[in-house]
Protein backbone atom coordinates (compact mmCIF):
# COMPACT_ATOMS: atom_id res chain seq x y z
CA UNK A 1 0.00 0.00 0.00
CA UNK A 2 1.56 3.23 -1.14
CA UNK A 3 -0.99 5.86 -2.17
CA UNK A 4 -3.24 7.41 0.51
CA UNK A 5 -5.88 10.06 -0.19
CA UNK A 6 -6.49 12.51 2.66
CA UNK A 7 -9.92 14.17 2.52
CA UNK A 8 -10.32 17.08 4.92
CA UNK A 9 -11.54 20.66 4.53
CA UNK A 10 -9.00 21.89 7.12
CA UNK A 11 -5.63 22.92 5.57
CA UNK A 12 -3.99 22.35 8.98
CA UNK A 13 -5.35 18.80 9.25
CA UNK A 14 -4.34 18.00 5.64
CA UNK A 15 -0.80 19.29 6.24
CA UNK A 16 -0.49 17.34 9.50
CA UNK A 17 -1.62 14.06 7.92
CA UNK A 18 0.48 14.66 4.79
CA UNK A 19 3.65 15.12 6.89
CA UNK A 20 2.88 12.07 9.03
CA UNK A 21 2.18 9.82 6.03
CA UNK A 22 5.11 11.05 3.91
CA UNK A 23 7.50 10.40 6.82
CA UNK A 24 6.23 6.79 6.79
CA UNK A 25 6.88 6.46 3.04
CA UNK A 26 3.37 6.93 1.65
CA UNK A 27 2.45 8.92 -1.45
CA UNK A 28 -0.25 11.38 -0.43
CA UNK A 29 -3.12 12.90 -2.43
CA UNK A 30 -4.77 15.88 -0.71
CA UNK A 31 -8.45 16.63 -1.29
CA UNK A 32 -10.56 19.30 0.43
CA UNK A 33 -14.16 18.14 -0.15
CA UNK A 34 -16.42 15.11 -0.40
CA UNK A 35 -17.26 15.93 -4.01
CA UNK A 36 -13.57 16.10 -4.96
CA UNK A 37 -12.92 12.84 -3.09
CA UNK A 38 -15.46 10.99 -5.23
CA UNK A 39 -13.98 12.37 -8.48
CA UNK A 40 -10.32 11.93 -7.53
CA UNK A 41 -10.83 8.42 -6.14
CA UNK A 42 -11.81 7.40 -9.70
CA UNK A 43 -8.93 9.17 -11.45
CA UNK A 44 -6.14 8.68 -8.88
CA UNK A 45 -7.06 5.15 -7.69
CA UNK A 46 -5.63 5.52 -4.16
CA UNK A 47 -4.87 2.40 -2.11
CA UNK A 48 -6.73 3.85 0.90
CA UNK A 49 -8.75 6.96 1.81
CA UNK A 50 -8.69 8.86 5.11
CA UNK A 51 -12.06 10.67 5.23
CA UNK A 52 -13.08 13.56 7.47
CA UNK A 53 -16.81 13.80 8.24
CA UNK A 54 -17.63 17.45 8.91
CA UNK A 55 -17.12 19.29 5.60
CA UNK A 56 -19.20 21.78 3.61
CA UNK A 57 -21.20 20.29 0.72
CA UNK A 58 -21.11 16.50 0.80
CA UNK A 59 -20.07 15.30 4.24
CA UNK A 60 -17.68 12.40 4.78
CA UNK A 61 -20.47 9.91 5.42
CA UNK A 62 -22.10 10.77 2.07
CA UNK A 63 -18.78 10.67 0.19
CA UNK A 64 -17.85 7.34 1.82
CA UNK A 65 -21.19 5.87 0.79
CA UNK A 66 -20.73 7.07 -2.82
CA UNK A 67 -17.15 5.72 -3.05
CA UNK A 68 -17.85 2.34 -1.43
CA UNK A 69 -20.94 1.72 -3.56
CA UNK A 70 -19.41 2.66 -6.92
CA UNK A 71 -18.11 -0.27 -9.02
CA UNK A 72 -14.99 1.71 -9.94
CA UNK A 73 -13.98 2.53 -6.35
CA UNK A 74 -15.70 0.07 -4.00
CA UNK A 75 -12.45 -1.90 -3.50
CA UNK A 76 -10.71 1.15 -1.90
CA UNK A 77 -10.80 0.94 1.92
CA UNK A 78 -12.02 4.11 3.66
CA UNK A 79 -11.00 5.01 7.20
CA UNK A 80 -13.15 7.76 8.67
CA UNK A 81 -10.97 10.24 10.55
CA UNK A 82 -13.07 12.71 12.55
CA UNK A 83 -13.74 14.60 15.77
CA UNK A 84 -17.20 12.96 15.90
CA UNK A 85 -16.62 10.47 18.70
CA UNK A 86 -20.13 9.20 19.53
CA UNK A 87 -20.73 5.47 19.20
CA UNK A 88 -23.70 6.22 16.92
CA UNK A 89 -21.39 8.18 14.57
CA UNK A 90 -19.00 5.24 14.42
CA UNK A 91 -21.80 2.76 13.69
CA UNK A 92 -23.22 5.07 11.01
CA UNK A 93 -19.78 5.53 9.41
CA UNK A 94 -19.23 1.78 9.21
CA UNK A 95 -22.74 1.35 7.75
CA UNK A 96 -21.79 3.78 4.97
CA UNK A 97 -19.00 1.39 3.96
CA UNK A 98 -16.01 2.61 5.98
CA UNK A 99 -13.62 -0.16 7.01
CA UNK A 100 -12.50 1.63 10.19
CA UNK A 101 -13.14 4.75 12.26
CA UNK A 102 -10.53 6.91 14.00
CA UNK A 103 -11.23 9.94 16.18
CA UNK A 104 -9.17 13.12 16.35
CA UNK A 105 -6.79 13.98 17.90
CA UNK A 106 -5.17 11.12 16.06
CA UNK A 107 -2.92 8.59 17.73
CA UNK A 108 -0.19 8.41 15.04
CA UNK A 109 0.94 4.86 15.85
CA UNK A 110 -2.65 3.55 15.83
CA UNK A 111 -3.40 5.27 12.55
CA UNK A 112 -0.29 3.93 10.78
CA UNK A 113 -1.02 0.42 12.14
CA UNK A 114 -4.59 0.62 10.82
CA UNK A 115 -3.40 1.80 7.39
CA UNK A 116 -0.80 -0.97 7.21
CA UNK A 117 -3.42 -3.57 8.19
CA UNK A 118 -5.09 -2.92 4.80
CA UNK A 119 -1.82 -3.39 2.93
PDB file of C-alpha atoms in Angstrom:
ATOM      1  CA  UNK A   1       0.000   0.000   0.000  1.00  0.00           C
ATOM      2  CA  UNK A   2       1.561   3.234  -1.137  1.00  0.00           C
ATOM      3  CA  UNK A   3      -0.993   5.858  -2.169  1.00  0.00           C
ATOM      4  CA  UNK A   4      -3.237   7.407   0.514  1.00  0.00           C
ATOM      5  CA  UNK A   5      -5.876  10.060  -0.185  1.00  0.00           C
ATOM      6  CA  UNK A   6      -6.487  12.512   2.658  1.00  0.00           C
ATOM      7  CA  UNK A   7      -9.924  14.166   2.517  1.00  0.00           C
ATOM      8  CA  UNK A   8     -10.315  17.084   4.924  1.00  0.00           C
ATOM      9  CA  UNK A   9     -11.540  20.658   4.530  1.00  0.00           C
ATOM     10  CA  UNK A  10      -8.995  21.895   7.116  1.00  0.00           C
ATOM     11  CA  UNK A  11      -5.635  22.918   5.568  1.00  0.00           C
ATOM     12  CA  UNK A  12      -3.994  22.354   8.982  1.00  0.00           C
ATOM     13  CA  UNK A  13      -5.348  18.797   9.252  1.00  0.00           C
ATOM     14  CA  UNK A  14      -4.342  18.002   5.638  1.00  0.00           C
ATOM     15  CA  UNK A  15      -0.795  19.287   6.242  1.00  0.00           C
ATOM     16  CA  UNK A  16      -0.489  17.336   9.502  1.00  0.00           C
ATOM     17  CA  UNK A  17      -1.616  14.061   7.917  1.00  0.00           C
ATOM     18  CA  UNK A  18       0.481  14.661   4.788  1.00  0.00           C
ATOM     19  CA  UNK A  19       3.645  15.118   6.887  1.00  0.00           C
ATOM     20  CA  UNK A  20       2.877  12.066   9.028  1.00  0.00           C
ATOM     21  CA  UNK A  21       2.184   9.819   6.028  1.00  0.00           C
ATOM     22  CA  UNK A  22       5.114  11.055   3.914  1.00  0.00           C
ATOM     23  CA  UNK A  23       7.500  10.399   6.823  1.00  0.00           C
ATOM     24  CA  UNK A  24       6.234   6.793   6.789  1.00  0.00           C
ATOM     25  CA  UNK A  25       6.885   6.463   3.039  1.00  0.00           C
ATOM     26  CA  UNK A  26       3.374   6.925   1.652  1.00  0.00           C
ATOM     27  CA  UNK A  27       2.452   8.916  -1.449  1.00  0.00           C
ATOM     28  CA  UNK A  28      -0.251  11.378  -0.431  1.00  0.00           C
ATOM     29  CA  UNK A  29      -3.115  12.900  -2.427  1.00  0.00           C
ATOM     30  CA  UNK A  30      -4.767  15.881  -0.711  1.00  0.00           C
ATOM     31  CA  UNK A  31      -8.450  16.630  -1.293  1.00  0.00           C
ATOM     32  CA  UNK A  32     -10.558  19.297   0.433  1.00  0.00           C
ATOM     33  CA  UNK A  33     -14.161  18.141  -0.149  1.00  0.00           C
ATOM     34  CA  UNK A  34     -16.422  15.114  -0.398  1.00  0.00           C
ATOM     35  CA  UNK A  35     -17.257  15.935  -4.011  1.00  0.00           C
ATOM     36  CA  UNK A  36     -13.568  16.099  -4.961  1.00  0.00           C
ATOM     37  CA  UNK A  37     -12.917  12.839  -3.093  1.00  0.00           C
ATOM     38  CA  UNK A  38     -15.461  10.994  -5.233  1.00  0.00           C
ATOM     39  CA  UNK A  39     -13.985  12.367  -8.484  1.00  0.00           C
ATOM     40  CA  UNK A  40     -10.318  11.932  -7.525  1.00  0.00           C
ATOM     41  CA  UNK A  41     -10.832   8.418  -6.145  1.00  0.00           C
ATOM     42  CA  UNK A  42     -11.811   7.395  -9.699  1.00  0.00           C
ATOM     43  CA  UNK A  43      -8.934   9.175 -11.451  1.00  0.00           C
ATOM     44  CA  UNK A  44      -6.139   8.681  -8.880  1.00  0.00           C
ATOM     45  CA  UNK A  45      -7.055   5.149  -7.695  1.00  0.00           C
ATOM     46  CA  UNK A  46      -5.631   5.522  -4.156  1.00  0.00           C
ATOM     47  CA  UNK A  47      -4.870   2.402  -2.114  1.00  0.00           C
ATOM     48  CA  UNK A  48      -6.729   3.853   0.898  1.00  0.00           C
ATOM     49  CA  UNK A  49      -8.746   6.958   1.808  1.00  0.00           C
ATOM     50  CA  UNK A  50      -8.692   8.857   5.114  1.00  0.00           C
ATOM     51  CA  UNK A  51     -12.060  10.672   5.229  1.00  0.00           C
ATOM     52  CA  UNK A  52     -13.080  13.562   7.470  1.00  0.00           C
ATOM     53  CA  UNK A  53     -16.809  13.796   8.240  1.00  0.00           C
ATOM     54  CA  UNK A  54     -17.633  17.449   8.911  1.00  0.00           C
ATOM     55  CA  UNK A  55     -17.119  19.288   5.599  1.00  0.00           C
ATOM     56  CA  UNK A  56     -19.198  21.777   3.606  1.00  0.00           C
ATOM     57  CA  UNK A  57     -21.199  20.291   0.721  1.00  0.00           C
ATOM     58  CA  UNK A  58     -21.106  16.499   0.796  1.00  0.00           C
ATOM     59  CA  UNK A  59     -20.070  15.300   4.238  1.00  0.00           C
ATOM     60  CA  UNK A  60     -17.679  12.405   4.777  1.00  0.00           C
ATOM     61  CA  UNK A  61     -20.474   9.905   5.424  1.00  0.00           C
ATOM     62  CA  UNK A  62     -22.096  10.772   2.071  1.00  0.00           C
ATOM     63  CA  UNK A  63     -18.777  10.671   0.190  1.00  0.00           C
ATOM     64  CA  UNK A  64     -17.849   7.343   1.819  1.00  0.00           C
ATOM     65  CA  UNK A  65     -21.190   5.866   0.786  1.00  0.00           C
ATOM     66  CA  UNK A  66     -20.729   7.068  -2.817  1.00  0.00           C
ATOM     67  CA  UNK A  67     -17.152   5.722  -3.053  1.00  0.00           C
ATOM     68  CA  UNK A  68     -17.849   2.340  -1.426  1.00  0.00           C
ATOM     69  CA  UNK A  69     -20.941   1.717  -3.565  1.00  0.00           C
ATOM     70  CA  UNK A  70     -19.411   2.657  -6.925  1.00  0.00           C
ATOM     71  CA  UNK A  71     -18.115  -0.273  -9.018  1.00  0.00           C
ATOM     72  CA  UNK A  72     -14.987   1.715  -9.944  1.00  0.00           C
ATOM     73  CA  UNK A  73     -13.980   2.526  -6.352  1.00  0.00           C
ATOM     74  CA  UNK A  74     -15.696   0.066  -3.997  1.00  0.00           C
ATOM     75  CA  UNK A  75     -12.448  -1.897  -3.496  1.00  0.00           C
ATOM     76  CA  UNK A  76     -10.712   1.152  -1.898  1.00  0.00           C
ATOM     77  CA  UNK A  77     -10.800   0.939   1.916  1.00  0.00           C
ATOM     78  CA  UNK A  78     -12.022   4.105   3.656  1.00  0.00           C
ATOM     79  CA  UNK A  79     -11.003   5.006   7.205  1.00  0.00           C
ATOM     80  CA  UNK A  80     -13.146   7.759   8.668  1.00  0.00           C
ATOM     81  CA  UNK A  81     -10.970  10.236  10.548  1.00  0.00           C
ATOM     82  CA  UNK A  82     -13.071  12.712  12.547  1.00  0.00           C
ATOM     83  CA  UNK A  83     -13.742  14.601  15.766  1.00  0.00           C
ATOM     84  CA  UNK A  84     -17.201  12.962  15.896  1.00  0.00           C
ATOM     85  CA  UNK A  85     -16.622  10.470  18.703  1.00  0.00           C
ATOM     86  CA  UNK A  86     -20.125   9.200  19.529  1.00  0.00           C
ATOM     87  CA  UNK A  87     -20.727   5.467  19.197  1.00  0.00           C
ATOM     88  CA  UNK A  88     -23.704   6.225  16.922  1.00  0.00           C
ATOM     89  CA  UNK A  89     -21.392   8.182  14.568  1.00  0.00           C
ATOM     90  CA  UNK A  90     -18.998   5.244  14.420  1.00  0.00           C
ATOM     91  CA  UNK A  91     -21.797   2.759  13.695  1.00  0.00           C
ATOM     92  CA  UNK A  92     -23.221   5.075  11.014  1.00  0.00           C
ATOM     93  CA  UNK A  93     -19.783   5.526   9.412  1.00  0.00           C
ATOM     94  CA  UNK A  94     -19.235   1.777   9.208  1.00  0.00           C
ATOM     95  CA  UNK A  95     -22.736   1.346   7.750  1.00  0.00           C
ATOM     96  CA  UNK A  96     -21.786   3.776   4.969  1.00  0.00           C
ATOM     97  CA  UNK A  97     -19.005   1.390   3.960  1.00  0.00           C
ATOM     98  CA  UNK A  98     -16.014   2.612   5.979  1.00  0.00           C
ATOM     99  CA  UNK A  99     -13.619  -0.161   7.012  1.00  0.00           C
ATOM    100  CA  UNK A 100     -12.496   1.625  10.186  1.00  0.00           C
ATOM    101  CA  UNK A 101     -13.143   4.748  12.259  1.00  0.00           C
ATOM    102  CA  UNK A 102     -10.529   6.912  14.000  1.00  0.00           C
ATOM    103  CA  UNK A 103     -11.226   9.936  16.182  1.00  0.00           C
ATOM    104  CA  UNK A 104      -9.169  13.125  16.355  1.00  0.00           C
ATOM    105  CA  UNK A 105      -6.795  13.985  17.899  1.00  0.00           C
ATOM    106  CA  UNK A 106      -5.173  11.123  16.058  1.00  0.00           C
ATOM    107  CA  UNK A 107      -2.924   8.590  17.726  1.00  0.00           C
ATOM    108  CA  UNK A 108      -0.193   8.411  15.044  1.00  0.00           C
ATOM    109  CA  UNK A 109       0.941   4.864  15.845  1.00  0.00           C
ATOM    110  CA  UNK A 110      -2.653   3.546  15.834  1.00  0.00           C
ATOM    111  CA  UNK A 111      -3.405   5.273  12.546  1.00  0.00           C
ATOM    112  CA  UNK A 112      -0.291   3.931  10.784  1.00  0.00           C
ATOM    113  CA  UNK A 113      -1.025   0.423  12.139  1.00  0.00           C
ATOM    114  CA  UNK A 114      -4.593   0.625  10.818  1.00  0.00           C
ATOM    115  CA  UNK A 115      -3.396   1.800   7.392  1.00  0.00           C
ATOM    116  CA  UNK A 116      -0.797  -0.973   7.214  1.00  0.00           C
ATOM    117  CA  UNK A 117      -3.424  -3.569   8.192  1.00  0.00           C
ATOM    118  CA  UNK A 118      -5.090  -2.921   4.803  1.00  0.00           C
ATOM    119  CA  UNK A 119      -1.823  -3.390   2.926  1.00  0.00           C
TER     120      UNK A 119
END
